[in-house]
Amino acid sequence: MSTWTADEMMTVAASRSLRDGQVCFVGIGLPSTAANLARRLHAPGLVLVYESGTIGTEPDELPLSIGDGILADSALSLVGVPEIFNYWLQSGRIDVGFLSGAQIDRFANINTTVIGEYDEPSVRLPGSGGAPEIAASCREVIVVMRQRLRAFVSQVDFVTSVGHGSGPGDRGRLGLRGAGPVRVITDLGVLEPDPESAELVLTAVHPDVTVEQVRSETGWELEISADLRITAPPTEQELSTLRGLRTVGVAS
Amino acid sequence: MSTWTADEMMTVAASRSLRDGQVCFVGIGLPSTAANLARRLHAPGLVLVYESGTIGTEPDELPLSIGDGILADSALSLVGVPEIFNYWLQSGRIDVGFLSGAQIDRFANINTTVIGEYDEPSVRLPGSGGAPEIAASCREVIVVMRQRLRAFVSQVDFVTSVGHGSGPGDRGRLGLRGAGPVRVITDLGVLEPDPESAELVLTAVHPDVTVEQVRSETGWELEISADLRITAPPTEQELSTLRGLRTVGVAS
Amino acid sequence: MAKIASSKIQSLPQAVSELVHDGDVVALEGFTHLIPFAAGHEIIRQGRRDLTLVRMTPDLVYDRMIGAGCARKLVFSWGGNPGVGSLHRMRDALASGWPVPLEIEEHSHAGMANRYVAGASGLPFAVLRGYAGTELPEHTDTISTVTCPFTGEELAAVAALNPDVTVVHAQRADRAGNVQLWGILGVQKEAVLAARRAIVTVEEIVDELTPVPGAVVLPAWVLDAVAVAPRGAAPSYAHGYYDRDNAAYRAWDTVSRDREKFSAWLEKLQEDAS
Amino acid sequence: MAKIASSKIQSLPQAVSELVHDGDVVALEGFTHLIPFAAGHEIIRQGRRDLTLVRMTPDLVYDRMIGAGCARKLVFSWGGNPGVGSLHRMRDALASGWPVPLEIEEHSHAGMANRYVAGASGLPFAVLRGYAGTELPEHTDTISTVTCPFTGEELAAVAALNPDVTVVHAQRADRAGNVQLWGILGVQKEAVLAARRAIVTVEEIVDELTPVPGAVVLPAWVLDAVAVAPRGAAPSYAHGYYDRDNAAYRAWDTVSRDREKFSAWLEKLQEDAS
């Protein structure tokens, strides 16, 4: 039997959540790895769009940055940054946005701006990037991030990207047209917003992870879904494909 | 001594009003001919921009339409129609706009929409095209049109493109940033707005044209400039160059 | 959801039959270049009615569709036969309601271009410096004003255009239905992205879309149908394929001036198809 | 008036000396690709102060300029060392005011991109679907709202960006100073067209700008200076010329974490010039 790391399980689970033929707005790092993995496995027709303006890109190797040359070389179409945000993202034609963050809260709001107060932060994070509008405009959002107590908080220190605001109906009131986060995939399991309360509840744990482990890494009283699932372990094919992915310019 | 037609005199006079190094937003027909003539004579560095999105085009022959392939083939840069209007015209980076029209009035307002009432016109004209924003945003506007009583009217039936509105200061009040029409070049002479009243006055007559002739083709009490000039006749070089211009797809 | 790629390539009659409905707001775009004449003719043949025809420069293609009675409304910014004169079928419909009355909604080029940009961007309106001092706003209710929240300056606002269906012509597509067009680009990308449904006619299908300087590529997943229509832009032109048929533009002046001559032309169009 | 073409091509030191002034609002753009490092280093060498630095993604180039004390304010949307971590000089200036205090004006990418679009278009603001529900508008006064005059919907508005000077790097220019760039395009065209003055550094000057698929051409008449700076985008990359130096990005993390190591780096930068 094969073994795998928690990050590998997270990436495989994220890749499985993408369906063939979807159009995916991809951030760099774990989301990019998961999306490129899906394209090599069950979703060969997955369309990858990066905020650097590459549409329908099919990189042989993983890009190291959002604007890597390999994304341009293999793109069906290459457009400027204003166009990618206005004509392609804001217009509502992207199916899935993949996001990550430093903090996420019970309503799946994401913080990538500051830990602490805005004017005197304890940690200054990179900021918004494309995330606020990805969270607003994609038909649905999938969040991929490691589950740690300091990151899964009851309320984020700063709302950089809106998940479900302060509860049901908030997105509609704010005029956000996408459905928002439908799934948070971590290295421990999967959280999904409760249809009634919009609060993230645990709907799956990865193999060999206990509910208590997940709870201990969650900063609010985590509800557990009545039909809690156990994620299927990575298949040999998933693992070997994932491990075969090379990153541009990085020695293997 | 050579002879020439009134249209040739008008085109030559219009071409002379362009200076080397200027950037000119060109409409099709007489303005295009005049601009291309200037580029072959005294203004080799004249930059031609057409509303079809061709920037810095250097056609060997005259285009027949605003979107002729020859404009694309010889352009330094080719952009879409929204970009040409927003980034290149509206932004105020065009020096000279060349316009024509079916009617022009004493304040150089131009009509290319209807003769008569808008809802029941006696003649339906093509409409605005790019003219209203050319008139608004170019640093200055030069109008080229044949002088006829039915066209040079006291007040246009419909203001398609604003010249000097209803008098001094109107452009500023309307938020129009260009200077508006600085010269109207006709087949009889040249009219320019009076610095005080903004009304078009006759500042030059072409050779062999009398002031009375011009007055009889003008629908308002035309003032004559104190230092009325007589246009220098076309030179041999101007005429031979003009006559040597070939239009794409038209047998010579 | 991306539009499924498998069945993108189909015949033009099928595409028009399935995607263009009576009463639709329809935009056929192409700025002098790549005007989708073949598609316009097919819409005439299939007898569509009550269309709102949208186009910056209603050219011969709309003169024909208006003369054939397809349209109840025209949304435009410059209506003429470029380099020749007037659109006589359009004038006749406006003046005499022949064959059916025609409403108009009139803008400037900058206004129309920005309306497509807003439509493609998922915004309800666009802002521009335009229309100030002109008489168009008195007659066109999709022109308004908006005040800059930072400077207090008043600017023009135009309502977004989101056609039910946009039709454009392009040089070529690959077998997956990805489309490539080049030369004068017009507002085709914006008109396609602003539309609920999109049809592209192409000169040819190729195995691979070799990159071309200045080309725009429209992914198959934003399109509903791609149909092969060789010389589908004639009598306008397709850069790199064929030139504009200027004689045909001049000849149209004679045909279109006269209802009988136009009706004969229309009959022949129908016959040519069968 | 078009900017006169004759003297466009000059040295980078001369261009910076004449066109970048203390207190200016300066944008160095390039989205991961074609980042104008050589120009940033020259601005450091010439000791500019009190600059407002504008850039969607302050990268190493701004970390260096901030650490060197060039800036009093940073306008940005994502500030990090891509794929590596934080910008430590930026953090140090924000937290400790070293070497001088740094104000920030923070946006999203979509907001920044649209601010440049408005600037390039001669509009005082741009409209977008953005910021709703986020906390940025509470801290950034160039974010506001505007109401659609047609639908009544409230949308975000952002103030136009019009830098005093924009600097970008491109692959090449011709002898007249027309510039051609390709690969990932970013917001360079908008940033140049929005600026009062524009400097472009290029890998090389060529006799003719052979068309390249996907390339943007900036006419010489919208530029003030074109300067040859081979490898002027390193350690970022120039598509078709050289790759990104990922090791240099990683190495910067160590240098920038420590004021002394950074100061040594800065001294060496000055020495390299003389």
mmCIF file of C-alpha atoms in Angstrom, chain D:
data_model
loop_
_atom_site.group_PDB
_atom_site.id
_atom_site.type_symbol
_atom_site.label_atom_id
_atom_site.label_comp_id
_atom_site.label_asym_id
_atom_site.label_seq_id
_atom_site.Cartn_x
_atom_site.Cartn_y
_atom_site.Cartn_z
ATOM 1 C CA MET D 1 0.799 67.342 -29.558
ATOM 2 C CA ALA D 2 2.667 64.201 -30.395
ATOM 3 C CA LYS D 3 5.892 63.880 -28.520
ATOM 4 C CA ILE D 4 8.637 64.759 -31.018
ATOM 5 C CA ALA D 5 10.322 61.671 -32.356
ATOM 6 C CA SER D 6 13.859 62.787 -33.016
ATOM 7 C CA SER D 7 15.466 62.422 -29.589
ATOM 8 C CA LYS D 8 13.575 59.452 -28.188
ATOM 9 C CA ILE D 9 16.471 57.080 -27.838
ATOM 10 C CA GLN D 10 18.781 58.045 -25.013
ATOM 11 C CA SER D 11 20.701 56.490 -22.151
ATOM 12 C CA LEU D 12 18.856 55.178 -19.116
ATOM 13 C CA PRO D 13 20.714 57.518 -16.703
ATOM 14 C CA GLN D 14 19.784 60.473 -18.877
ATOM 15 C CA ALA D 15 16.139 59.399 -19.149
ATOM 16 C CA VAL D 16 15.802 58.937 -15.382
ATOM 17 C CA SER D 17 17.634 62.168 -14.701
ATOM 18 C CA GLU D 18 15.375 64.212 -16.967
ATOM 19 C CA LEU D 19 12.030 62.507 -16.459
ATOM 20 C CA VAL D 20 11.846 61.192 -12.886
ATOM 21 C CA HIS D 21 11.728 63.879 -10.211
ATOM 22 C CA ASP D 22 11.646 63.813 -6.423
ATOM 23 C CA GLY D 23 8.044 63.662 -5.239
ATOM 24 C CA ASP D 24 6.716 62.159 -8.486
ATOM 25 C CA VAL D 25 4.031 59.511 -8.733
ATOM 26 C CA VAL D 26 5.958 56.750 -10.494
ATOM 27 C CA ALA D 27 4.644 53.452 -11.896
ATOM 28 C CA LEU D 28 7.041 50.679 -12.855
ATOM 29 C CA GLU D 29 4.804 48.037 -14.424
ATOM 30 C CA GLY D 30 5.215 44.502 -15.737
ATOM 31 C CA PHE D 31 3.085 41.638 -14.415
ATOM 32 C CA THR D 32 5.706 39.068 -13.333
ATOM 33 C CA HIS D 33 7.123 39.404 -16.854
ATOM 34 C CA LEU D 34 9.258 42.314 -18.148
ATOM 35 C CA ILE D 35 9.672 44.001 -14.777
ATOM 36 C CA PRO D 36 11.842 47.106 -15.317
ATOM 37 C CA PHE D 37 14.561 46.285 -12.782
ATOM 38 C CA ALA D 38 17.337 48.194 -14.552
ATOM 39 C CA ALA D 39 15.256 51.368 -14.425
ATOM 40 C CA GLY D 40 14.414 50.797 -10.756
ATOM 41 C CA HIS D 41 18.093 50.386 -9.957
ATOM 42 C CA GLU D 42 18.923 53.574 -11.828
ATOM 43 C CA ILE D 43 16.291 55.495 -9.842
ATOM 44 C CA ILE D 44 17.938 54.183 -6.668
ATOM 45 C CA ARG D 45 21.383 55.212 -7.906
ATOM 46 C CA GLN D 46 20.204 58.715 -8.676
ATOM 47 C CA GLY D 47 18.857 58.995 -5.134
ATOM 48 C CA ARG D 48 15.247 59.951 -5.880
ATOM 49 C CA ARG D 49 13.178 60.667 -2.784
ATOM 50 C CA ASP D 50 9.523 61.030 -1.741
ATOM 51 C CA LEU D 51 8.230 59.029 -4.671
ATOM 52 C CA THR D 52 4.738 57.579 -4.675
ATOM 53 C CA LEU D 53 5.420 54.143 -6.110
ATOM 54 C CA VAL D 54 2.514 52.609 -8.017
ATOM 55 C CA ARG D 55 2.463 48.986 -9.100
ATOM 56 C CA MET D 56 -0.027 46.115 -9.016
ATOM 57 C CA THR D 57 2.554 43.677 -7.713
ATOM 58 C CA PRO D 58 5.376 45.339 -5.846
ATOM 59 C CA ASP D 59 8.023 42.775 -6.395
ATOM 60 C CA LEU D 60 11.720 42.799 -5.590
ATOM 61 C CA VAL D 61 12.112 45.972 -7.608
ATOM 62 C CA TYR D 62 9.960 47.978 -5.189
ATOM 63 C CA ASP D 63 11.343 46.178 -2.151
ATOM 64 C CA ARG D 64 14.734 47.502 -3.236
ATOM 65 C CA MET D 65 13.498 51.024 -3.957
ATOM 66 C CA ILE D 66 11.650 51.161 -0.648
ATOM 67 C CA GLY D 67 14.671 49.841 1.211
ATOM 68 C CA ALA D 68 16.812 52.482 -0.499
ATOM 69 C CA GLY D 69 14.508 55.197 0.808
ATOM 70 C CA CYS D 70 13.076 56.350 -2.534
ATOM 71 C CA ALA D 71 9.425 56.088 -1.547
ATOM 72 C CA ARG D 72 7.065 57.812 0.815
ATOM 73 C CA LYS D 73 3.974 55.965 -0.412
ATOM 74 C CA LEU D 74 3.108 52.674 -2.087
ATOM 75 C CA VAL D 75 -0.008 52.114 -4.202
ATOM 76 C CA PHE D 76 -0.499 48.406 -4.879
ATOM 77 C CA SER D 77 -2.705 45.323 -4.926
ATOM 78 C CA TRP D 78 -0.401 42.393 -4.073
ATOM 79 C CA GLY D 79 2.923 42.800 -2.353
ATOM 80 C CA GLY D 80 5.005 39.684 -2.081
ATOM 81 C CA ASN D 81 7.992 37.809 -3.418
ATOM 82 C CA PRO D 82 6.123 35.471 -5.789
ATOM 83 C CA GLY D 83 6.640 31.843 -4.925
ATOM 84 C CA VAL D 84 9.043 32.758 -2.095
ATOM 85 C CA GLY D 85 7.349 34.826 0.599
ATOM 86 C CA SER D 86 7.292 38.380 1.859
ATOM 87 C CA LEU D 87 8.865 41.651 0.826
ATOM 88 C CA HIS D 88 10.916 42.330 3.936
ATOM 89 C CA ARG D 89 12.058 45.855 3.080
ATOM 90 C CA MET D 90 8.437 46.843 2.475
ATOM 91 C CA ARG D 91 7.410 45.253 5.780
ATOM 92 C CA ASP D 92 10.234 46.984 7.623
ATOM 93 C CA ALA D 93 9.287 50.378 6.200
ATOM 94 C CA LEU D 94 5.658 49.826 7.132
ATOM 95 C CA ALA D 95 6.325 48.514 10.617
ATOM 96 C CA SER D 96 9.358 50.548 11.670
ATOM 97 C CA GLY D 97 9.612 53.401 9.203
ATOM 98 C CA TRP D 98 13.051 52.228 8.106
ATOM 99 C CA PRO D 99 14.711 53.936 6.338
ATOM 100 C CA VAL D 100 11.725 56.299 5.994
ATOM 101 C CA PRO D 101 8.046 55.869 6.829
ATOM 102 C CA LEU D 102 5.851 54.390 4.123
ATOM 103 C CA GLU D 103 2.163 55.111 3.534
ATOM 104 C CA ILE D 104 0.074 52.636 1.596
ATOM 105 C CA GLU D 105 -2.945 52.851 -0.674
ATOM 106 C CA GLU D 106 -4.262 49.369 -1.229
ATOM 107 C CA HIS D 107 -6.530 47.944 -3.939
ATOM 108 C CA SER D 108 -7.409 44.658 -5.587
ATOM 109 C CA HIS D 109 -5.872 43.666 -8.937
ATOM 110 C CA ALA D 110 -9.169 44.360 -10.701
ATOM 111 C CA GLY D 111 -9.334 47.761 -9.057
ATOM 112 C CA MET D 112 -5.777 48.685 -9.995
ATOM 113 C CA ALA D 113 -6.197 47.453 -13.568
ATOM 114 C CA ASN D 114 -9.347 49.511 -13.984
ATOM 115 C CA ARG D 115 -7.684 52.562 -12.452
ATOM 116 C CA TYR D 116 -5.055 52.399 -15.183
ATOM 117 C CA VAL D 117 -7.775 51.860 -17.809
ATOM 118 C CA ALA D 118 -9.555 55.002 -16.621
ATOM 119 C CA GLY D 119 -6.281 56.887 -16.629
ATOM 120 C CA ALA D 120 -5.456 55.744 -20.170
ATOM 121 C CA SER D 121 -8.977 56.642 -21.300
ATOM 122 C CA GLY D 122 -8.993 60.194 -19.984
ATOM 123 C CA LEU D 123 -11.754 59.393 -17.498
ATOM 124 C CA PRO D 124 -11.662 60.398 -13.825
ATOM 125 C CA PHE D 125 -12.882 57.006 -12.605
ATOM 126 C CA ALA D 126 -13.753 53.460 -13.584
ATOM 127 C CA VAL D 127 -16.683 51.245 -12.659
ATOM 128 C CA LEU D 128 -16.349 47.613 -11.615
ATOM 129 C CA ARG D 129 -18.000 44.838 -9.679
ATOM 130 C CA GLY D 130 -15.619 44.746 -6.792
ATOM 131 C CA TYR D 131 -14.863 45.475 -3.160
ATOM 132 C CA ALA D 132 -18.471 44.850 -2.025
ATOM 133 C CA GLY D 133 -18.329 43.310 1.430
ATOM 134 C CA THR D 134 -14.557 43.610 1.743
ATOM 135 C CA GLU D 135 -12.883 45.897 4.251
ATOM 136 C CA LEU D 136 -10.647 47.699 1.755
ATOM 137 C CA PRO D 137 -13.020 50.626 1.096
ATOM 138 C CA GLU D 138 -12.761 51.585 4.794
ATOM 139 C CA HIS D 139 -9.033 52.151 4.387
ATOM 140 C CA THR D 140 -8.656 53.363 0.801
ATOM 141 C CA ASP D 141 -10.227 56.648 -0.226
ATOM 142 C CA THR D 142 -9.791 56.030 -3.945
ATOM 143 C CA ILE D 143 -12.572 53.436 -3.696
ATOM 144 C CA SER D 144 -16.158 54.650 -3.770
ATOM 145 C CA THR D 145 -19.495 53.689 -5.294
ATOM 146 C CA VAL D 146 -21.594 54.837 -8.202
ATOM 147 C CA THR D 147 -25.194 54.083 -9.095
ATOM 148 C CA CYS D 148 -26.187 52.846 -12.546
ATOM 149 C CA PRO D 149 -28.519 55.469 -14.029
ATOM 150 C CA PHE D 150 -30.411 52.753 -15.916
ATOM 151 C CA THR D 151 -30.839 49.922 -13.387
ATOM 152 C CA GLY D 152 -30.291 51.662 -10.052
ATOM 153 C CA GLU D 153 -27.661 49.092 -9.157
ATOM 154 C CA GLU D 154 -24.783 50.232 -6.981
ATOM 155 C CA LEU D 155 -21.291 49.401 -8.236
ATOM 156 C CA ALA D 156 -17.757 50.097 -7.134
ATOM 157 C CA ALA D 157 -15.935 53.128 -8.502
ATOM 158 C CA VAL D 158 -12.175 53.618 -8.397
ATOM 159 C CA ALA D 159 -10.274 56.828 -9.067
ATOM 160 C CA ALA D 160 -8.201 56.984 -12.259
ATOM 161 C CA LEU D 161 -4.444 56.526 -11.986
ATOM 162 C CA ASN D 162 -2.367 59.031 -13.936
ATOM 163 C CA PRO D 163 1.259 58.607 -12.882
ATOM 164 C CA ASP D 164 3.651 61.474 -13.457
ATOM 165 C CA VAL D 165 5.890 58.909 -15.083
ATOM 166 C CA THR D 166 5.473 55.271 -16.062
ATOM 167 C CA VAL D 167 8.446 53.015 -16.761
ATOM 168 C CA VAL D 168 8.116 49.677 -18.548
ATOM 169 C CA HIS D 169 10.539 47.240 -20.124
ATOM 170 C CA ALA D 170 10.013 45.757 -23.599
ATOM 171 C CA GLN D 171 11.782 43.368 -25.907
ATOM 172 C CA ARG D 172 12.749 45.875 -28.572
ATOM 173 C CA ALA D 173 12.326 49.208 -30.289
ATOM 174 C CA ASP D 174 13.041 50.488 -33.764
ATOM 175 C CA ARG D 175 15.301 53.453 -34.420
ATOM 176 C CA ALA D 176 12.368 55.843 -34.355
ATOM 177 C CA GLY D 177 11.569 54.705 -30.822
ATOM 178 C CA ASN D 178 8.478 52.630 -31.573
ATOM 179 C CA VAL D 179 8.364 49.833 -29.012
ATOM 180 C CA GLN D 180 7.254 46.221 -29.336
ATOM 181 C CA LEU D 181 6.555 43.847 -26.456
ATOM 182 C CA TRP D 182 5.007 40.397 -26.290
ATOM 183 C CA GLY D 183 4.321 37.457 -24.021
ATOM 184 C CA ILE D 184 2.339 38.202 -20.870
ATOM 185 C CA LEU D 185 1.157 41.760 -21.437
ATOM 186 C CA GLY D 186 0.070 42.872 -17.981
ATOM 187 C CA VAL D 187 -1.070 46.491 -17.738
ATOM 188 C CA GLN D 188 1.895 48.037 -19.491
ATOM 189 C CA LYS D 189 -0.041 49.640 -22.327
ATOM 190 C CA GLU D 190 -2.552 51.176 -19.929
ATOM 191 C CA ALA D 191 0.151 52.337 -17.504
ATOM 192 C CA VAL D 192 2.072 54.036 -20.328
ATOM 193 C CA LEU D 193 -1.002 55.683 -21.838
ATOM 194 C CA ALA D 194 -2.204 56.853 -18.404
ATOM 195 C CA ALA D 195 1.090 58.581 -17.590
ATOM 196 C CA ARG D 196 2.148 62.157 -18.177
ATOM 197 C CA ARG D 197 5.625 60.932 -19.146
ATOM 198 C CA ALA D 198 6.752 57.486 -20.230
ATOM 199 C CA ILE D 199 10.124 55.744 -20.303
ATOM 200 C CA VAL D 200 10.653 52.361 -21.941
ATOM 201 C CA THR D 201 13.781 50.266 -21.523
ATOM 202 C CA VAL D 202 14.365 47.650 -24.220
ATOM 203 C CA GLU D 203 16.557 44.639 -24.761
ATOM 204 C CA GLU D 204 17.679 45.913 -28.136
ATOM 205 C CA ILE D 205 17.144 48.374 -30.943
ATOM 206 C CA VAL D 206 16.340 46.818 -34.313
ATOM 207 C CA ASP D 207 15.974 48.166 -37.822
ATOM 208 C CA GLU D 208 12.443 46.899 -38.209
ATOM 209 C CA LEU D 209 9.769 45.642 -35.826
ATOM 210 C CA THR D 210 8.886 42.389 -37.558
ATOM 211 C CA PRO D 211 5.323 41.533 -36.463
ATOM 212 C CA VAL D 212 5.107 38.988 -33.632
ATOM 213 C CA PRO D 213 1.886 37.173 -32.677
ATOM 214 C CA GLY D 214 0.359 38.690 -29.577
ATOM 215 C CA ALA D 215 2.660 41.704 -29.596
ATOM 216 C CA VAL D 216 1.660 45.184 -28.534
ATOM 217 C CA VAL D 217 3.291 48.134 -30.298
ATOM 218 C CA LEU D 218 3.584 51.478 -28.525
ATOM 219 C CA PRO D 219 4.186 54.307 -31.001
ATOM 220 C CA ALA D 220 7.180 56.533 -30.303
ATOM 221 C CA TRP D 221 4.890 59.554 -30.116
ATOM 222 C CA VAL D 222 3.343 58.433 -26.826
ATOM 223 C CA LEU D 223 6.782 57.914 -25.272
ATOM 224 C CA ASP D 224 9.348 60.348 -23.890
ATOM 225 C CA ALA D 225 12.427 58.157 -23.765
ATOM 226 C CA VAL D 226 13.520 54.757 -25.013
ATOM 227 C CA ALA D 227 16.696 53.407 -23.442
ATOM 228 C CA VAL D 228 18.616 50.254 -24.270
ATOM 229 C CA ALA D 229 19.031 48.064 -21.181
ATOM 230 C CA PRO D 230 20.028 44.507 -22.086
ATOM 231 C CA ARG D 231 18.748 42.073 -19.448
ATOM 232 C CA GLY D 232 16.937 45.098 -18.059
ATOM 233 C CA ALA D 233 14.153 42.931 -16.670
ATOM 234 C CA ALA D 234 16.393 40.459 -14.826
ATOM 235 C CA PRO D 235 15.882 38.724 -12.423
ATOM 236 C CA SER D 236 12.375 38.683 -13.959
ATOM 237 C CA TYR D 237 12.249 37.565 -17.557
ATOM 238 C CA ALA D 238 11.888 38.822 -21.106
ATOM 239 C CA HIS D 239 9.869 36.411 -23.235
ATOM 240 C CA GLY D 240 12.059 35.145 -26.068
ATOM 241 C CA TYR D 241 15.245 36.625 -24.562
ATOM 242 C CA TYR D 242 15.938 35.088 -21.145
ATOM 243 C CA ASP D 243 14.200 33.192 -18.358
ATOM 244 C CA ARG D 244 13.267 34.222 -14.867
ATOM 245 C CA ASP D 245 16.154 33.831 -12.424
ATOM 246 C CA ASN D 246 14.262 31.963 -9.731
ATOM 247 C CA ALA D 247 17.403 31.531 -7.632
ATOM 248 C CA ALA D 248 17.802 35.294 -7.446
ATOM 249 C CA TYR D 249 14.227 35.623 -6.171
ATOM 250 C CA ARG D 250 14.955 33.058 -3.472
ATOM 251 C CA ALA D 251 18.288 34.650 -2.612
ATOM 252 C CA TRP D 252 16.619 38.019 -2.131
ATOM 253 C CA ASP D 253 14.715 36.622 0.812
ATOM 254 C CA THR D 254 17.936 36.329 2.797
ATOM 255 C CA VAL D 255 19.333 39.688 1.744
ATOM 256 C CA SER D 256 16.134 41.578 2.391
ATOM 257 C CA ARG D 257 15.426 40.109 5.814
ATOM 258 C CA ASP D 258 18.405 41.902 7.252
ATOM 259 C CA ARG D 259 19.064 45.660 7.175
ATOM 260 C CA GLU D 260 22.817 45.181 7.112
ATOM 261 C CA LYS D 261 22.811 42.658 4.329
ATOM 262 C CA PHE D 262 20.488 44.925 2.404
ATOM 263 C CA SER D 263 22.725 47.934 3.008
ATOM 264 C CA ALA D 264 25.670 45.974 1.690
ATOM 265 C CA TRP D 265 23.633 45.054 -1.378
ATOM 266 C CA LEU D 266 22.759 48.717 -1.877
ATOM 267 C CA GLU D 267 26.389 49.783 -1.594
ATOM 268 C CA LYS D 268 27.343 47.236 -4.193
ATOM 269 C CA LEU D 269 24.613 48.503 -6.521
ATOM 270 C CA GLN D 270 26.118 51.988 -6.299
ATOM 271 C CA GLU D 271 29.637 50.682 -6.874
ATOM 272 C CA ASP D 272 28.593 48.607 -9.888
ATOM 273 C CA ALA D 273 27.519 51.780 -11.631
ATOM 274 C CA SER D 274 30.777 53.642 -11.188
#
